[in-house]
Tab-separated table of C-alpha atoms in Angstrom:
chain	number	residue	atom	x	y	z
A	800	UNK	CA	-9.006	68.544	26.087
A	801	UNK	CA	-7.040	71.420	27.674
A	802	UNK	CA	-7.835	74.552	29.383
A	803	UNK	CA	-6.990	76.522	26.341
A	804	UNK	CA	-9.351	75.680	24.838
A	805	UNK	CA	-13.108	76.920	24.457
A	806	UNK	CA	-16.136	74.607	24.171
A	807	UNK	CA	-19.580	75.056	22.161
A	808	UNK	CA	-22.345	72.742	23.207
A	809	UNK	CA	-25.450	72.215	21.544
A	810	UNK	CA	-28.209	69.569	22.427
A	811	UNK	CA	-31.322	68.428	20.563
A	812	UNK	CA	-33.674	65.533	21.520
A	813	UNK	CA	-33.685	64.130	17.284
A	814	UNK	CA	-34.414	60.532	16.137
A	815	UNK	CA	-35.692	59.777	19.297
A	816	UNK	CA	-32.186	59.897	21.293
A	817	UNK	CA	-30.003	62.501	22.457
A	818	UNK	CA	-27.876	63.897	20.625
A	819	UNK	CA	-24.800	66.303	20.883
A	820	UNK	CA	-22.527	68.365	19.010
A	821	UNK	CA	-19.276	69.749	20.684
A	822	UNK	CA	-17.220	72.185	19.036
A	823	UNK	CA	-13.794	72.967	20.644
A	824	UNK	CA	-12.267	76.697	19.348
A	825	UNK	CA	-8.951	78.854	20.314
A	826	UNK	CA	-10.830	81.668	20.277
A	827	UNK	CA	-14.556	82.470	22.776
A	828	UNK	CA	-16.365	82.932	20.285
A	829	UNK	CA	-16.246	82.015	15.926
A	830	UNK	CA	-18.077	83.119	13.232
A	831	UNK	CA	-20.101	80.105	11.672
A	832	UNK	CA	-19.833	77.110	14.700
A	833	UNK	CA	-23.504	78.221	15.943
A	834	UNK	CA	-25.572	78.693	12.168
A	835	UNK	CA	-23.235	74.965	11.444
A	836	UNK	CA	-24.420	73.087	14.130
A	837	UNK	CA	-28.431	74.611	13.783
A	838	UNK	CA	-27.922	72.970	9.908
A	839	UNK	CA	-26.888	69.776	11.451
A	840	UNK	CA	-29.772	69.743	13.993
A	841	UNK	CA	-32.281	70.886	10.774
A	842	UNK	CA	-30.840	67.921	8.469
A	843	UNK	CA	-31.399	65.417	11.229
A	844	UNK	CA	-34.925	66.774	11.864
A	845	UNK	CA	-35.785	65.980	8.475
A	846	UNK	CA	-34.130	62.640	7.746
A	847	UNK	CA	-36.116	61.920	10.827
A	848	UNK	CA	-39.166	62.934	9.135
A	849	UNK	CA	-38.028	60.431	5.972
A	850	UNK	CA	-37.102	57.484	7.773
A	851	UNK	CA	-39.253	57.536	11.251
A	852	UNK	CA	-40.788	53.932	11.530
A	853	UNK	CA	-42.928	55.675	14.245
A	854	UNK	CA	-44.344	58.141	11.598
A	855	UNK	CA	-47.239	57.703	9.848
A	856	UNK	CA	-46.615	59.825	7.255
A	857	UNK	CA	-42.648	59.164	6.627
A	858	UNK	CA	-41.879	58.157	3.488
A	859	UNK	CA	-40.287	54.396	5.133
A	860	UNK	CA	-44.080	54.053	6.648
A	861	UNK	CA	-45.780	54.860	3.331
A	862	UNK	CA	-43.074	52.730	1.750
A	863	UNK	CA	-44.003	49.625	3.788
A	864	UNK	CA	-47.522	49.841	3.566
A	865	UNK	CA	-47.409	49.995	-0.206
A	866	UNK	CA	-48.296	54.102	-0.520
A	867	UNK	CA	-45.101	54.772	-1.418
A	868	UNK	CA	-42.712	53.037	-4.252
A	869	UNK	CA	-38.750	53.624	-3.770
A	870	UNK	CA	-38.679	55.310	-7.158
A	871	UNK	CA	-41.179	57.717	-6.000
A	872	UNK	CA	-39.954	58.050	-2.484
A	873	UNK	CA	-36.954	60.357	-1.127
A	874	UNK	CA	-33.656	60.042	-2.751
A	875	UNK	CA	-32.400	59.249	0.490
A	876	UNK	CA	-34.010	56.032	1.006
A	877	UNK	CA	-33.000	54.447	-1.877
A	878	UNK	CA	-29.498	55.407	-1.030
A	879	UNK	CA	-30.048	53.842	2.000
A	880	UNK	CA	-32.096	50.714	0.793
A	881	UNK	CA	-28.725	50.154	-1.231
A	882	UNK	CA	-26.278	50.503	1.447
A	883	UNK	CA	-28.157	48.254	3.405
A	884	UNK	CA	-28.003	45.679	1.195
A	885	UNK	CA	-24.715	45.929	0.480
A	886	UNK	CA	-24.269	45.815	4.245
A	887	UNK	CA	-26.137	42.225	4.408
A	888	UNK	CA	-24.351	40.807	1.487
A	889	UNK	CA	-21.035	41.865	3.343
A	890	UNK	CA	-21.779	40.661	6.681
A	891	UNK	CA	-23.215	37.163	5.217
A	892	UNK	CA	-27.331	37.735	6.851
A	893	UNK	CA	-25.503	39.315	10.020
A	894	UNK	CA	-26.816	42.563	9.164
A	895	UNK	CA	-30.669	43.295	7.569
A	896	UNK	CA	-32.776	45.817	6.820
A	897	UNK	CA	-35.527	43.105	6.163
A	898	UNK	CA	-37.504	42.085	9.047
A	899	UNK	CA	-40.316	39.843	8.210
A	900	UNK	CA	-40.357	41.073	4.435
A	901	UNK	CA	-40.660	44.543	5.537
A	902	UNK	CA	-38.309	47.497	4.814
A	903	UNK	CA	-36.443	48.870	8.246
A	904	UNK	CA	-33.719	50.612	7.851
A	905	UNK	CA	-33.121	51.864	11.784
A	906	UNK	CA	-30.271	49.955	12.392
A	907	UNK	CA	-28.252	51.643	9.666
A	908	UNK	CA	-29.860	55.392	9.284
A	909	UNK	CA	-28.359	56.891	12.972
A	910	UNK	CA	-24.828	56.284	12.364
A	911	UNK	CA	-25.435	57.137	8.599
A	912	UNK	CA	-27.614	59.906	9.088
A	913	UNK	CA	-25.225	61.262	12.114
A	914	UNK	CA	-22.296	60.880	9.968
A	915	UNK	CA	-23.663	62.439	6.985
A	916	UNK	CA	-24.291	65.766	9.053
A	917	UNK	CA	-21.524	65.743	10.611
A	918	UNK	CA	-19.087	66.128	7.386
A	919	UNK	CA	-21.932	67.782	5.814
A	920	UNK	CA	-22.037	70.650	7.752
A	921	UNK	CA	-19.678	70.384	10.514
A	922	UNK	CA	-16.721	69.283	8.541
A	923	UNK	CA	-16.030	72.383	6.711
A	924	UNK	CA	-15.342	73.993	10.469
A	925	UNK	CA	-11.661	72.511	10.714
A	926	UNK	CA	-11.191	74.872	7.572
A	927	UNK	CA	-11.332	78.171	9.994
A	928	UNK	CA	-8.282	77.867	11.833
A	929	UNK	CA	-9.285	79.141	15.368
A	930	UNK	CA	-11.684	75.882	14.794
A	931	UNK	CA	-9.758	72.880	16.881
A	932	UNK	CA	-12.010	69.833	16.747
A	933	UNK	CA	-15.353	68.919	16.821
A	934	UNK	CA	-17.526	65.857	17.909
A	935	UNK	CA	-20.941	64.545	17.558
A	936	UNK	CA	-22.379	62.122	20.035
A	937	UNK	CA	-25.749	60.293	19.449
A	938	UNK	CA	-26.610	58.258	21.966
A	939	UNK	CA	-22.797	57.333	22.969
A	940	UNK	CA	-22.023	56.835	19.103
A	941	UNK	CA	-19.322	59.531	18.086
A	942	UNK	CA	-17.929	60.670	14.804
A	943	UNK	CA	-15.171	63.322	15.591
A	944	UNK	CA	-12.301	65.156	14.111
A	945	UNK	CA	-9.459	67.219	15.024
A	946	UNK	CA	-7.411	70.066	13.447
A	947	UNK	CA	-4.423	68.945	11.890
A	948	UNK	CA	-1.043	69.405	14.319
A	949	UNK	CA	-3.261	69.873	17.448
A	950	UNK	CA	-1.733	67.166	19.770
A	951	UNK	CA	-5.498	66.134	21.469
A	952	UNK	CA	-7.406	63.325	21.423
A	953	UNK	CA	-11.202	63.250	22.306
A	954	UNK	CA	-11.961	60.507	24.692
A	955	UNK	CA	-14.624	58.277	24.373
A	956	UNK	CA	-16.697	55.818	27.302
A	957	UNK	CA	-17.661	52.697	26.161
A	958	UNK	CA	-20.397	51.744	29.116
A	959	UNK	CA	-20.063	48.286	30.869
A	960	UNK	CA	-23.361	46.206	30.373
A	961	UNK	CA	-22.809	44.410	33.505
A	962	UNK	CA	-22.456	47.503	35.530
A	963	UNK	CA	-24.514	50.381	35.021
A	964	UNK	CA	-23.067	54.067	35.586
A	965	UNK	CA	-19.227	52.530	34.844
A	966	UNK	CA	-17.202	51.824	32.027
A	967	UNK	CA	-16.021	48.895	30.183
A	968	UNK	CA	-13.309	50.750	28.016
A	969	UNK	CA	-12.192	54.214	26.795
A	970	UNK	CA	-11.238	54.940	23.368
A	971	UNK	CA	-9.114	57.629	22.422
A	972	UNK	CA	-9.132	58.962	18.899
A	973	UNK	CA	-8.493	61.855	16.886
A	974	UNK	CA	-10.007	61.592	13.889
A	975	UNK	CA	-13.201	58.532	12.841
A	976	UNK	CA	-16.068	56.797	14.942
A	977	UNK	CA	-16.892	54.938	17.685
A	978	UNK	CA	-20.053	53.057	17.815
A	979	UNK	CA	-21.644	50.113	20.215
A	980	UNK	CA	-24.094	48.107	20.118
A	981	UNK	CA	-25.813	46.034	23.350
A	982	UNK	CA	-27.946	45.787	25.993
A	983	UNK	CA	-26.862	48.326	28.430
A	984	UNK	CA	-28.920	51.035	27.194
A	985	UNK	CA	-31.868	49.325	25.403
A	986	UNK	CA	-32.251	45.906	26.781
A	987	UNK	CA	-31.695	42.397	24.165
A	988	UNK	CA	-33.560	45.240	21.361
A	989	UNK	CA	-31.321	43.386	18.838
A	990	UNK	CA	-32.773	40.879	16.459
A	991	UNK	CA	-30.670	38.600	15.353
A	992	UNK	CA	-32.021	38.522	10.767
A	993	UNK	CA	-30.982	34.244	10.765
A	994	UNK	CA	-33.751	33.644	12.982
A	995	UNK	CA	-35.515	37.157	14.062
A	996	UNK	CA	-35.044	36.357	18.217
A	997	UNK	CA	-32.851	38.475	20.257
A	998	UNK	CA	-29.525	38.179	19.427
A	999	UNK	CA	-27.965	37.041	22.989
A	1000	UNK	CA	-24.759	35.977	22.108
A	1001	UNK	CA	-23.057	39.128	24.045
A	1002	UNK	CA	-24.217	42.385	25.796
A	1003	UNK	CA	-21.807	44.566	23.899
A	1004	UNK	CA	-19.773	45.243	20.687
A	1005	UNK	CA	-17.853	48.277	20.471
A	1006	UNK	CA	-15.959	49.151	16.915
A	1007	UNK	CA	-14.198	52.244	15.841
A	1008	UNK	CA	-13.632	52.720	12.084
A	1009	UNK	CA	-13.279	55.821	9.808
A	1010	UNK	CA	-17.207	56.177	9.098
A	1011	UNK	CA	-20.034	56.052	11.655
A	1012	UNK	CA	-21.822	54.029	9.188
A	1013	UNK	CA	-19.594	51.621	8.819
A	1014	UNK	CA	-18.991	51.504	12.615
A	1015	UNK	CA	-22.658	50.846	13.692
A	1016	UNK	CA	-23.388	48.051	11.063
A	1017	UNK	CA	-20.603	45.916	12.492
A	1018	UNK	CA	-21.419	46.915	15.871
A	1019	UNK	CA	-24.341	45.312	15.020
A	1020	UNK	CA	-22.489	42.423	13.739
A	1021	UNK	CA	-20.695	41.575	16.688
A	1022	UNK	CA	-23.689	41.350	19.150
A	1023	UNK	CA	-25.518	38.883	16.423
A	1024	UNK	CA	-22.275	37.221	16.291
A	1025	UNK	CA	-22.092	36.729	19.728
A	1026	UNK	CA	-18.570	37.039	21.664
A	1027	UNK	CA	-17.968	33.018	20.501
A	1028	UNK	CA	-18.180	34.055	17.211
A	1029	UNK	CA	-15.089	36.528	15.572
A	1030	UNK	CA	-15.027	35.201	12.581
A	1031	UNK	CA	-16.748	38.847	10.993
A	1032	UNK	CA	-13.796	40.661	11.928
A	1033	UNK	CA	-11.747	39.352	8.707
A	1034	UNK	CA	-14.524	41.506	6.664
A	1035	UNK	CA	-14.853	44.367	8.670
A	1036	UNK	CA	-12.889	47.111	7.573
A	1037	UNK	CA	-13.168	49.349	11.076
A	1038	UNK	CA	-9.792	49.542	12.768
A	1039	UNK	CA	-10.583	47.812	16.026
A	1040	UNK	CA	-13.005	46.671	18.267
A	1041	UNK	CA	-14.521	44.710	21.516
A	1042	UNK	CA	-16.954	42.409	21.996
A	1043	UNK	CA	-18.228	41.662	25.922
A	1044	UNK	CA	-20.154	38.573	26.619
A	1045	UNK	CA	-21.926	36.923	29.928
A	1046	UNK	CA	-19.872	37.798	33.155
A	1047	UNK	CA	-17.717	40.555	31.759
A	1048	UNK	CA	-15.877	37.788	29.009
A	1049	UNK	CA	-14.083	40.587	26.903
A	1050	UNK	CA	-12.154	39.613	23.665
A	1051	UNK	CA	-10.750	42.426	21.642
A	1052	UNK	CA	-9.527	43.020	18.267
A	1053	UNK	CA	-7.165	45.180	15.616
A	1054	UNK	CA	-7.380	45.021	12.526
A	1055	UNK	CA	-8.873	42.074	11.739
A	1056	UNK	CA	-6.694	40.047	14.695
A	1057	UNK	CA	-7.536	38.738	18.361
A	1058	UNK	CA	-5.246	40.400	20.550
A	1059	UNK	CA	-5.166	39.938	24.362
A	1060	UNK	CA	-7.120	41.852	26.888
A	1061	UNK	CA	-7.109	41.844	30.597
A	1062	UNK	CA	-9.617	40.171	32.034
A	1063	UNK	CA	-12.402	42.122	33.910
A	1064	UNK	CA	-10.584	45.465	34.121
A	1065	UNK	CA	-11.415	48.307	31.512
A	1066	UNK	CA	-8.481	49.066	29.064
A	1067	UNK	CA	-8.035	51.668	26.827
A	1068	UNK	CA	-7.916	51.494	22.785
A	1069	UNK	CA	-5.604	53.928	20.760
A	1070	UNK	CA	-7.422	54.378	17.150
């Protein structure tokens, strides 16, 4: 982003990760960025408080110990209970909330939850025009927009599992999300539903669609898929994506196509 340009930065430790919302303005200082990023922070707080499997008192925890019926539970979670079946009848088992007969939504409620914030209460910024573009980053997951006309793209690092501290890619985009799925933060943390092992069939999927959401369930997908596997990328409806298997084998996609990527050496995706 250029020089022109000012930055706001705010950082909370929510959901267990961190996360980060970046607010770029023409002017020092606008009305509104601080008290809209402070309501983003707050709504995360409390979806956290929902949804935590590692709260005893959320309403998912009361949920799955029987305390708690869905009807009688937070709207929220039966939004989410739906979408997450949708999501697995979609993605043919790739994707589920239902581990062991038990309710857990995690791998769907950050990129929801940090998308619904985001155009909840950060969205309405690109309305004030000395507002430029704004991002929010949980734990290397982005959704991000820019101001219509402003020729800038944010740039996002897609880390290499094989090699910590570098990157595997960098995605440049304007407006959507960027989200990826592996081993290089978390270790082999990803079950794969079919069988409930560790899904080892790659150390990293990468896809970028329109909605965080949307982006992280397939993300998801691809790691359970494993890098031998694209047949998913027919049904997904991001706009591109990467998968990265043993020894750095990298195959890449657009829009539902294989296209060709250089072998071994980062490249950079256009969305």
């Amino acid at each position: 982003m250029s020089a022109e340009l000012h930055r706001t930065v705010r950082v909370a430790d929510v959901m267990g990760m961190v996360i980060s919302v970046h607010v770029l303005t023409h002017a020092p200082t606008v009305s509104g960025v601080d008290d809209a990023i402070a309501d983003a922070f707050a709504e995360l707080r409390d979806i956290d408080r929902v949804f935590s499997t590692y709260r005893s008192d959320s309403d998912v925890s009361r949920l799955r110990r029987g305390e708690l019926t869905l009807a009688d539970a937070d709207a929220r979670v039966g939004e989410v209970a739906r979408a997450c079946e949708e999501a697995e009848a979609v993605t043919r088992g790739l994707f589920s909330a239902r581990f062991g007969g038990a309710f857990d939504p995690t791998g769907y409620v950050k990129g929801w939850a940090v998308e619904s914030v985001a155009r909840g209460h950060l969205g309405a910024l690109l309305e004030n025009a000395d507002v430029a573009a704004w991002a929010i980053n949980a734990g290397g997951d982005m959704q991000v927009a820019t101001a219509a006309g402003l020729d800038r793209d944010w740039r996002v690092g897609i880390a290499d599992p094989a090699r910590p501290g570098q990157l595997a890619a960098v995605v440049e985009l304007r407006d959507g999300a960027v989200a990826t799925s592996g081993t290089a933060e978390r270790g082999a943390h990803i079950l794969d539903p079919r069988t409930g092992r560790a899904a080892l069939g790659a150390t990293s999927s990468t896809v970028v669609a329109d909605s965080l959401a949307v982006a992280d369930v397939w993300a998801t997908v691809g790691v359970v898929a494993g890098i031998d596997d694209l047949g998913w990328i027919r049904e997904c409806p991001g706009r591109s994506g990467m998968v990265i298997g043993a020894g750095g084998r990298t195959r890449r996609w657009v829009s539902g196509v294989e296209v060709a990527a250089a072998a071994g050496d980062p490249f950079r995706v256009s969305a």
